[in-house]
Amino acid sequence: MADYTKMWSELGLDLKSHDALLSILGSAYGDIFLSQKNRPGGMKYFDFVMSEVHGLRIQELMEAKAQGRIVVGSYCVFVPEELILAVNGVSVGLCAGAEFNFEGAEEVLPRNTCALIKSAFGFKLGKVCPYLEACDVVVGENTCDGKKKAYEILGPMVKDLYVIDLHQTKSEMGRALLKEEYRRFATKLENVSGRKITPESLKKGIEIVNAKRAAVKRLAAIRAADPAPISGLDGLLVNQVFFYDDPIRFTDSVNKLCDELEDRVKKGMGVVAPGTTRVMVSGCPMAVPNWKLPMLIESSNAVIVGEESCVGERGTRWLTESKGDTVEDLLDTITERYFSIDCAVFTPNPSRIDYVKEMAKRLSAQGVIHYGLQFCQPYIMESGPVEKELEKSGIPTLRLETDYSQEDAGQLKTRIEAFVERLEKK
């Protein structure tokens, strides 16, 4: 990696803490990902992205800013990338998946706050996230109550925080509110960027994002093959890079990977032996570098074949229809697409359970592991009904609740191994 010290310093990073973070991240990445056997060659691109995740990609963001483009960071899949691209902006994900500076985060947040929120604050207060510091606008969203109140605390810490409200029922009133929020967000983007959203620019944004999602959907479909042509760890990594990388370059790289995987499937090649126990993971999102659970699962004689998660199929399975001749028409199609997301904050939320069943069948998953972050009330509360419905449908389910630390890794490993043994005896 080139020397980016000057750029990091100009962004206000704590260089000592940032170097320590990169050292830990690089070591963990090597141990978890680069040690895998028979990886597809197409994963070398994603290895490169991760090696430069705080370097070359940040340099690209700074170059975009120098060209007059705005950088917009977000914490949720409810923030429409299509609108950001329509003002020639750059969209980046800001979620963090590491237990970093939690002691600092707990000076401003309650201890019993979910790790996803605490990690975001830990990275900000520890001055180690160049993405956050490069943003012209940081976009929050009122999904869970924890995030909603946390944004009130985060607001004074960032350059420009903008919050999208979200109705939590799938009703006509909820749909109307979401469209109005997206119209308001579009106006915000126009004001900050100095560019007007036109039907042409919005259609172009929709086209770029649809292509990106279509590539990941293609990957998801290939993972139904037995033997699995790609590990769950690598499948998750592609879904994580989705939020950081240049969208056109990312799409091209995923499609090249899929070409290789389809060839593997034709030849009967896989990363594991045919008949290896197949599981899917459902529940909370796993942001970089949260690889603990997939690593434990795939070192327990099982392979992960899909993720029902915001960093997975819940975040990518719908495309946006590019129909209509006005911005208003296109806002309708964007609203319809995002309103379909079956996040656990919605009540009631039967479509999520239906989709987990559909995914398990399509991917020939023998069981489902429901992943809940401690103190993430929406997904933890929903995990019980999900387990009940899946078990009633003959789909064995294991509910796990954990955080970003390694303290419970041994206990989790024991429970996962017992679950895999159950599936093997089915």
PDB file of N, CA and C in Angstrom, residues 335-400:
ATOM      1  N   THR A 335     -39.503   4.896  -4.173  1.00  0.00           N
ATOM      2  CA  THR A 335     -40.217   4.665  -2.923  1.00  0.00           C
ATOM      3  C   THR A 335     -40.740   3.238  -2.857  1.00  0.00           C
ATOM      4  N   GLU A 336     -41.328   2.767  -3.938  1.00  0.00           N
ATOM      5  CA  GLU A 336     -41.891   1.410  -3.962  1.00  0.00           C
ATOM      6  C   GLU A 336     -40.800   0.380  -3.709  1.00  0.00           C
ATOM      7  N   ARG A 337     -39.633   0.597  -4.311  1.00  0.00           N
ATOM      8  CA  ARG A 337     -38.531  -0.351  -4.135  1.00  0.00           C
ATOM      9  C   ARG A 337     -38.078  -0.408  -2.680  1.00  0.00           C
ATOM     10  N   TYR A 338     -37.844   0.753  -2.070  1.00  0.00           N
ATOM     11  CA  TYR A 338     -37.327   0.768  -0.707  1.00  0.00           C
ATOM     12  C   TYR A 338     -38.393   0.396   0.317  1.00  0.00           C
ATOM     13  N   PHE A 339     -39.648   0.669   0.001  1.00  0.00           N
ATOM     14  CA  PHE A 339     -40.726   0.323   0.916  1.00  0.00           C
ATOM     15  C   PHE A 339     -40.919  -1.190   0.998  1.00  0.00           C
ATOM     16  N   SER A 340     -40.364  -1.920   0.028  1.00  0.00           N
ATOM     17  CA  SER A 340     -40.465  -3.386   0.033  1.00  0.00           C
ATOM     18  C   SER A 340     -39.518  -4.026   1.040  1.00  0.00           C
ATOM     19  N   ILE A 341     -38.486  -3.306   1.479  1.00  0.00           N
ATOM     20  CA  ILE A 341     -37.490  -3.887   2.392  1.00  0.00           C
ATOM     21  C   ILE A 341     -38.175  -4.321   3.687  1.00  0.00           C
ATOM     22  N   ASP A 342     -37.962  -5.591   4.051  1.00  0.00           N
ATOM     23  CA  ASP A 342     -38.653  -6.124   5.241  1.00  0.00           C
ATOM     24  C   ASP A 342     -37.738  -6.123   6.465  1.00  0.00           C
ATOM     25  N   CYS A 343     -37.271  -4.940   6.813  1.00  0.00           N
ATOM     26  CA  CYS A 343     -36.485  -4.734   8.027  1.00  0.00           C
ATOM     27  C   CYS A 343     -37.338  -5.073   9.248  1.00  0.00           C
ATOM     28  N   ALA A 344     -36.679  -5.544  10.315  1.00  0.00           N
ATOM     29  CA  ALA A 344     -37.389  -5.936  11.524  1.00  0.00           C
ATOM     30  C   ALA A 344     -38.032  -4.761  12.256  1.00  0.00           C
ATOM     31  N   VAL A 345     -37.745  -3.526  11.848  1.00  0.00           N
ATOM     32  CA  VAL A 345     -38.398  -2.397  12.508  1.00  0.00           C
ATOM     33  C   VAL A 345     -39.866  -2.279  12.102  1.00  0.00           C
ATOM     34  N   PHE A 346     -40.250  -2.957  11.005  1.00  0.00           N
ATOM     35  CA  PHE A 346     -41.644  -2.896  10.584  1.00  0.00           C
ATOM     36  C   PHE A 346     -42.503  -3.838  11.410  1.00  0.00           C
ATOM     37  N   THR A 347     -43.727  -3.409  11.663  1.00  0.00           N
ATOM     38  CA  THR A 347     -44.653  -4.231  12.422  1.00  0.00           C
ATOM     39  C   THR A 347     -46.058  -4.128  11.839  1.00  0.00           C
ATOM     40  N   PRO A 348     -46.698  -5.274  11.557  1.00  0.00           N
ATOM     41  CA  PRO A 348     -46.112  -6.622  11.566  1.00  0.00           C
ATOM     42  C   PRO A 348     -45.176  -6.801  10.368  1.00  0.00           C
ATOM     43  N   ASN A 349     -44.455  -7.933  10.339  1.00  0.00           N
ATOM     44  CA  ASN A 349     -43.423  -8.104   9.313  1.00  0.00           C
ATOM     45  C   ASN A 349     -43.414  -9.537   8.759  1.00  0.00           C
ATOM     46  N   PRO A 350     -44.559 -10.040   8.316  1.00  0.00           N
ATOM     47  CA  PRO A 350     -44.631 -11.444   7.885  1.00  0.00           C
ATOM     48  C   PRO A 350     -43.819 -11.746   6.632  1.00  0.00           C
ATOM     49  N   SER A 351     -43.604 -10.743   5.781  1.00  0.00           N
ATOM     50  CA  SER A 351     -42.900 -11.016   4.524  1.00  0.00           C
ATOM     51  C   SER A 351     -41.463 -11.461   4.765  1.00  0.00           C
ATOM     52  N   ARG A 352     -40.876 -11.036   5.883  1.00  0.00           N
ATOM     53  CA  ARG A 352     -39.504 -11.456   6.166  1.00  0.00           C
ATOM     54  C   ARG A 352     -39.449 -12.961   6.423  1.00  0.00           C
ATOM     55  N   ILE A 353     -40.357 -13.458   7.224  1.00  0.00           N
ATOM     56  CA  ILE A 353     -40.383 -14.900   7.511  1.00  0.00           C
ATOM     57  C   ILE A 353     -40.631 -15.685   6.229  1.00  0.00           C
ATOM     58  N   ASP A 354     -41.530 -15.200   5.410  1.00  0.00           N
ATOM     59  CA  ASP A 354     -41.821 -15.873   4.140  1.00  0.00           C
ATOM     60  C   ASP A 354     -40.572 -15.947   3.270  1.00  0.00           C
ATOM     61  N   TYR A 355     -39.801 -14.864   3.261  1.00  0.00           N
ATOM     62  CA  TYR A 355     -38.614 -14.846   2.404  1.00  0.00           C
ATOM     63  C   TYR A 355     -37.503 -15.746   2.950  1.00  0.00           C
ATOM     64  N   VAL A 356     -37.365 -15.821   4.270  1.00  0.00           N
ATOM     65  CA  VAL A 356     -36.374 -16.734   4.845  1.00  0.00           C
ATOM     66  C   VAL A 356     -36.683 -18.163   4.414  1.00  0.00           C
ATOM     67  N   LYS A 357     -37.962 -18.537   4.457  1.00  0.00           N
ATOM     68  CA  LYS A 357     -38.359 -19.880   4.010  1.00  0.00           C
ATOM     69  C   LYS A 357     -38.035 -20.077   2.529  1.00  0.00           C
ATOM     70  N   GLU A 358     -38.353 -19.069   1.722  1.00  0.00           N
ATOM     71  CA  GLU A 358     -38.095 -19.152   0.286  1.00  0.00           C
ATOM     72  C   GLU A 358     -36.604 -19.291   0.007  1.00  0.00           C
ATOM     73  N   MET A 359     -35.799 -18.498   0.710  1.00  0.00           N
ATOM     74  CA  MET A 359     -34.345 -18.560   0.528  1.00  0.00           C
ATOM     75  C   MET A 359     -33.800 -19.941   0.885  1.00  0.00           C
ATOM     76  N   ALA A 360     -34.242 -20.457   2.023  1.00  0.00           N
ATOM     77  CA  ALA A 360     -33.751 -21.756   2.474  1.00  0.00           C
ATOM     78  C   ALA A 360     -34.046 -22.835   1.436  1.00  0.00           C
ATOM     79  N   LYS A 361     -35.238 -22.786   0.861  1.00  0.00           N
ATOM     80  CA  LYS A 361     -35.613 -23.767  -0.157  1.00  0.00           C
ATOM     81  C   LYS A 361     -34.784 -23.583  -1.429  1.00  0.00           C
ATOM     82  N   ARG A 362     -34.675 -22.346  -1.881  1.00  0.00           N
ATOM     83  CA  ARG A 362     -33.966 -22.061  -3.141  1.00  0.00           C
ATOM     84  C   ARG A 362     -32.490 -22.419  -3.054  1.00  0.00           C
ATOM     85  N   LEU A 363     -31.885 -22.190  -1.898  1.00  0.00           N
ATOM     86  CA  LEU A 363     -30.459 -22.429  -1.722  1.00  0.00           C
ATOM     87  C   LEU A 363     -30.151 -23.820  -1.175  1.00  0.00           C
ATOM     88  N   SER A 364     -31.199 -24.622  -0.983  1.00  0.00           N
ATOM     89  CA  SER A 364     -31.045 -25.972  -0.412  1.00  0.00           C
ATOM     90  C   SER A 364     -30.313 -25.918   0.926  1.00  0.00           C
ATOM     91  N   ALA A 365     -30.645 -24.896   1.723  1.00  0.00           N
ATOM     92  CA  ALA A 365     -30.053 -24.778   3.057  1.00  0.00           C
ATOM     93  C   ALA A 365     -30.723 -25.793   3.981  1.00  0.00           C
ATOM     94  N   GLN A 366     -29.923 -26.544   4.704  1.00  0.00           N
ATOM     95  CA  GLN A 366     -30.467 -27.554   5.610  1.00  0.00           C
ATOM     96  C   GLN A 366     -30.912 -26.951   6.935  1.00  0.00           C
ATOM     97  N   GLY A 367     -30.434 -25.746   7.230  1.00  0.00           N
ATOM     98  CA  GLY A 367     -30.816 -25.082   8.463  1.00  0.00           C
ATOM     99  C   GLY A 367     -30.517 -23.598   8.394  1.00  0.00           C
ATOM    100  N   VAL A 368     -31.073 -22.867   9.343  1.00  0.00           N
ATOM    101  CA  VAL A 368     -30.905 -21.410   9.404  1.00  0.00           C
ATOM    102  C   VAL A 368     -30.308 -21.034  10.755  1.00  0.00           C
ATOM    103  N   ILE A 369     -29.287 -20.208  10.730  1.00  0.00           N
ATOM    104  CA  ILE A 369     -28.738 -19.633  11.963  1.00  0.00           C
ATOM    105  C   ILE A 369     -29.176 -18.180  12.024  1.00  0.00           C
ATOM    106  N   HIS A 370     -29.974 -17.863  13.046  1.00  0.00           N
ATOM    107  CA  HIS A 370     -30.458 -16.487  13.201  1.00  0.00           C
ATOM    108  C   HIS A 370     -29.468 -15.725  14.069  1.00  0.00           C
ATOM    109  N   TYR A 371     -28.901 -14.660  13.489  1.00  0.00           N
ATOM    110  CA  TYR A 371     -27.855 -13.873  14.143  1.00  0.00           C
ATOM    111  C   TYR A 371     -28.457 -12.582  14.687  1.00  0.00           C
ATOM    112  N   GLY A 372     -28.341 -12.413  16.005  1.00  0.00           N
ATOM    113  CA  GLY A 372     -28.814 -11.182  16.622  1.00  0.00           C
ATOM    114  C   GLY A 372     -27.695 -10.503  17.386  1.00  0.00           C
ATOM    115  N   LEU A 373     -27.527  -9.211  17.159  1.00  0.00           N
ATOM    116  CA  LEU A 373     -26.578  -8.436  17.958  1.00  0.00           C
ATOM    117  C   LEU A 373     -27.202  -8.137  19.316  1.00  0.00           C
ATOM    118  N   GLN A 374     -26.438  -8.291  20.361  1.00  0.00           N
ATOM    119  CA  GLN A 374     -26.950  -7.971  21.688  1.00  0.00           C
ATOM    120  C   GLN A 374     -27.494  -6.540  21.712  1.00  0.00           C
ATOM    121  N   PHE A 375     -28.658  -6.391  22.308  1.00  0.00           N
ATOM    122  CA  PHE A 375     -29.348  -5.109  22.465  1.00  0.00           C
ATOM    123  C   PHE A 375     -29.953  -4.580  21.166  1.00  0.00           C
ATOM    124  N   CYS A 376     -29.929  -5.375  20.090  1.00  0.00           N
ATOM    125  CA  CYS A 376     -30.660  -4.987  18.873  1.00  0.00           C
ATOM    126  C   CYS A 376     -32.078  -5.502  19.025  1.00  0.00           C
ATOM    127  N   GLN A 377     -32.928  -4.699  19.647  1.00  0.00           N
ATOM    128  CA  GLN A 377     -34.256  -5.168  20.023  1.00  0.00           C
ATOM    129  C   GLN A 377     -35.115  -5.643  18.844  1.00  0.00           C
ATOM    130  N   PRO A 378     -35.157  -4.942  17.705  1.00  0.00           N
ATOM    131  CA  PRO A 378     -36.038  -5.407  16.625  1.00  0.00           C
ATOM    132  C   PRO A 378     -35.742  -6.838  16.176  1.00  0.00           C
ATOM    133  N   TYR A 379     -34.462  -7.159  15.930  1.00  0.00           N
ATOM    134  CA  TYR A 379     -34.147  -8.501  15.436  1.00  0.00           C
ATOM    135  C   TYR A 379     -34.176  -9.550  16.536  1.00  0.00           C
ATOM    136  N   ILE A 380     -33.808  -9.175  17.756  1.00  0.00           N
ATOM    137  CA  ILE A 380     -33.889 -10.134  18.856  1.00  0.00           C
ATOM    138  C   ILE A 380     -35.349 -10.476  19.149  1.00  0.00           C
ATOM    139  N   MET A 381     -36.221  -9.472  19.162  1.00  0.00           N
ATOM    140  CA  MET A 381     -37.642  -9.728  19.402  1.00  0.00           C
ATOM    141  C   MET A 381     -38.254 -10.563  18.285  1.00  0.00           C
ATOM    142  N   GLU A 382     -37.793 -10.343  17.061  1.00  0.00           N
ATOM    143  CA  GLU A 382     -38.356 -11.064  15.923  1.00  0.00           C
ATOM    144  C   GLU A 382     -37.775 -12.469  15.798  1.00  0.00           C
ATOM    145  N   SER A 383     -36.655 -12.738  16.456  1.00  0.00           N
ATOM    146  CA  SER A 383     -35.997 -14.041  16.290  1.00  0.00           C
ATOM    147  C   SER A 383     -36.851 -15.199  16.795  1.00  0.00           C
ATOM    148  N   GLY A 384     -37.622 -14.963  17.855  1.00  0.00           N
ATOM    149  CA  GLY A 384     -38.481 -16.016  18.385  1.00  0.00           C
ATOM    150  C   GLY A 384     -39.542 -16.457  17.388  1.00  0.00           C
ATOM    151  N   PRO A 385     -40.357 -15.523  16.892  1.00  0.00           N
ATOM    152  CA  PRO A 385     -41.341 -15.891  15.872  1.00  0.00           C
ATOM    153  C   PRO A 385     -40.719 -16.485  14.610  1.00  0.00           C
ATOM    154  N   VAL A 386     -39.546 -15.984  14.206  1.00  0.00           N
ATOM    155  CA  VAL A 386     -38.870 -16.544  13.032  1.00  0.00           C
ATOM    156  C   VAL A 386     -38.522 -18.004  13.289  1.00  0.00           C
ATOM    157  N   GLU A 387     -37.908 -18.285  14.439  1.00  0.00           N
ATOM    158  CA  GLU A 387     -37.539 -19.666  14.772  1.00  0.00           C
ATOM    159  C   GLU A 387     -38.772 -20.563  14.813  1.00  0.00           C
ATOM    160  N   LYS A 388     -39.832 -20.090  15.443  1.00  0.00           N
ATOM    161  CA  LYS A 388     -41.050 -20.894  15.576  1.00  0.00           C
ATOM    162  C   LYS A 388     -41.615 -21.262  14.213  1.00  0.00           C
ATOM    163  N   GLU A 389     -41.711 -20.282  13.312  1.00  0.00           N
ATOM    164  CA  GLU A 389     -42.282 -20.525  11.989  1.00  0.00           C
ATOM    165  C   GLU A 389     -41.388 -21.427  11.146  1.00  0.00           C
ATOM    166  N   LEU A 390     -40.073 -21.233  11.238  1.00  0.00           N
ATOM    167  CA  LEU A 390     -39.162 -22.062  10.457  1.00  0.00           C
ATOM    168  C   LEU A 390     -39.188 -23.507  10.943  1.00  0.00           C
ATOM    169  N   GLU A 391     -39.146 -23.698  12.238  1.00  0.00           N
ATOM    170  CA  GLU A 391     -39.178 -25.056  12.775  1.00  0.00           C
ATOM    171  C   GLU A 391     -40.497 -25.743  12.413  1.00  0.00           C
ATOM    172  N   LYS A 392     -41.580 -24.984  12.448  1.00  0.00           N
ATOM    173  CA  LYS A 392     -42.887 -25.540  12.079  1.00  0.00           C
ATOM    174  C   LYS A 392     -42.906 -25.974  10.619  1.00  0.00           C
ATOM    175  N   SER A 393     -42.083 -25.292   9.803  1.00  0.00           N
ATOM    176  CA  SER A 393     -41.997 -25.630   8.381  1.00  0.00           C
ATOM    177  C   SER A 393     -40.937 -26.686   8.093  1.00  0.00           C
ATOM    178  N   GLY A 394     -40.350 -27.235   9.152  1.00  0.00           N
ATOM    179  CA  GLY A 394     -39.355 -28.285   8.972  1.00  0.00           C
ATOM    180  C   GLY A 394     -37.951 -27.771   8.704  1.00  0.00           C
ATOM    181  N   ILE A 395     -37.692 -26.496   9.010  1.00  0.00           N
ATOM    182  CA  ILE A 395     -36.361 -25.916   8.804  1.00  0.00           C
ATOM    183  C   ILE A 395     -35.699 -25.713  10.161  1.00  0.00           C
ATOM    184  N   PRO A 396     -34.720 -26.560  10.512  1.00  0.00           N
ATOM    185  CA  PRO A 396     -34.048 -26.406  11.810  1.00  0.00           C
ATOM    186  C   PRO A 396     -33.419 -25.016  11.937  1.00  0.00           C
ATOM    187  N   THR A 397     -33.546 -24.443  13.126  1.00  0.00           N
ATOM    188  CA  THR A 397     -33.091 -23.061  13.324  1.00  0.00           C
ATOM    189  C   THR A 397     -32.326 -22.942  14.636  1.00  0.00           C
ATOM    190  N   LEU A 398     -31.238 -22.210  14.586  1.00  0.00           N
ATOM    191  CA  LEU A 398     -30.445 -21.917  15.781  1.00  0.00           C
ATOM    192  C   LEU A 398     -30.415 -20.414  15.975  1.00  0.00           C
ATOM    193  N   ARG A 399     -30.848 -19.977  17.156  1.00  0.00           N
ATOM    194  CA  ARG A 399     -30.795 -18.545  17.470  1.00  0.00           C
ATOM    195  C   ARG A 399     -29.520 -18.240  18.256  1.00  0.00           C
ATOM    196  N   LEU A 400     -28.744 -17.278  17.753  1.00  0.00           N
ATOM    197  CA  LEU A 400     -27.526 -16.848  18.436  1.00  0.00           C
ATOM    198  C   LEU A 400     -27.590 -15.353  18.694  1.00  0.00           C
TER     199      LEU A 400
END
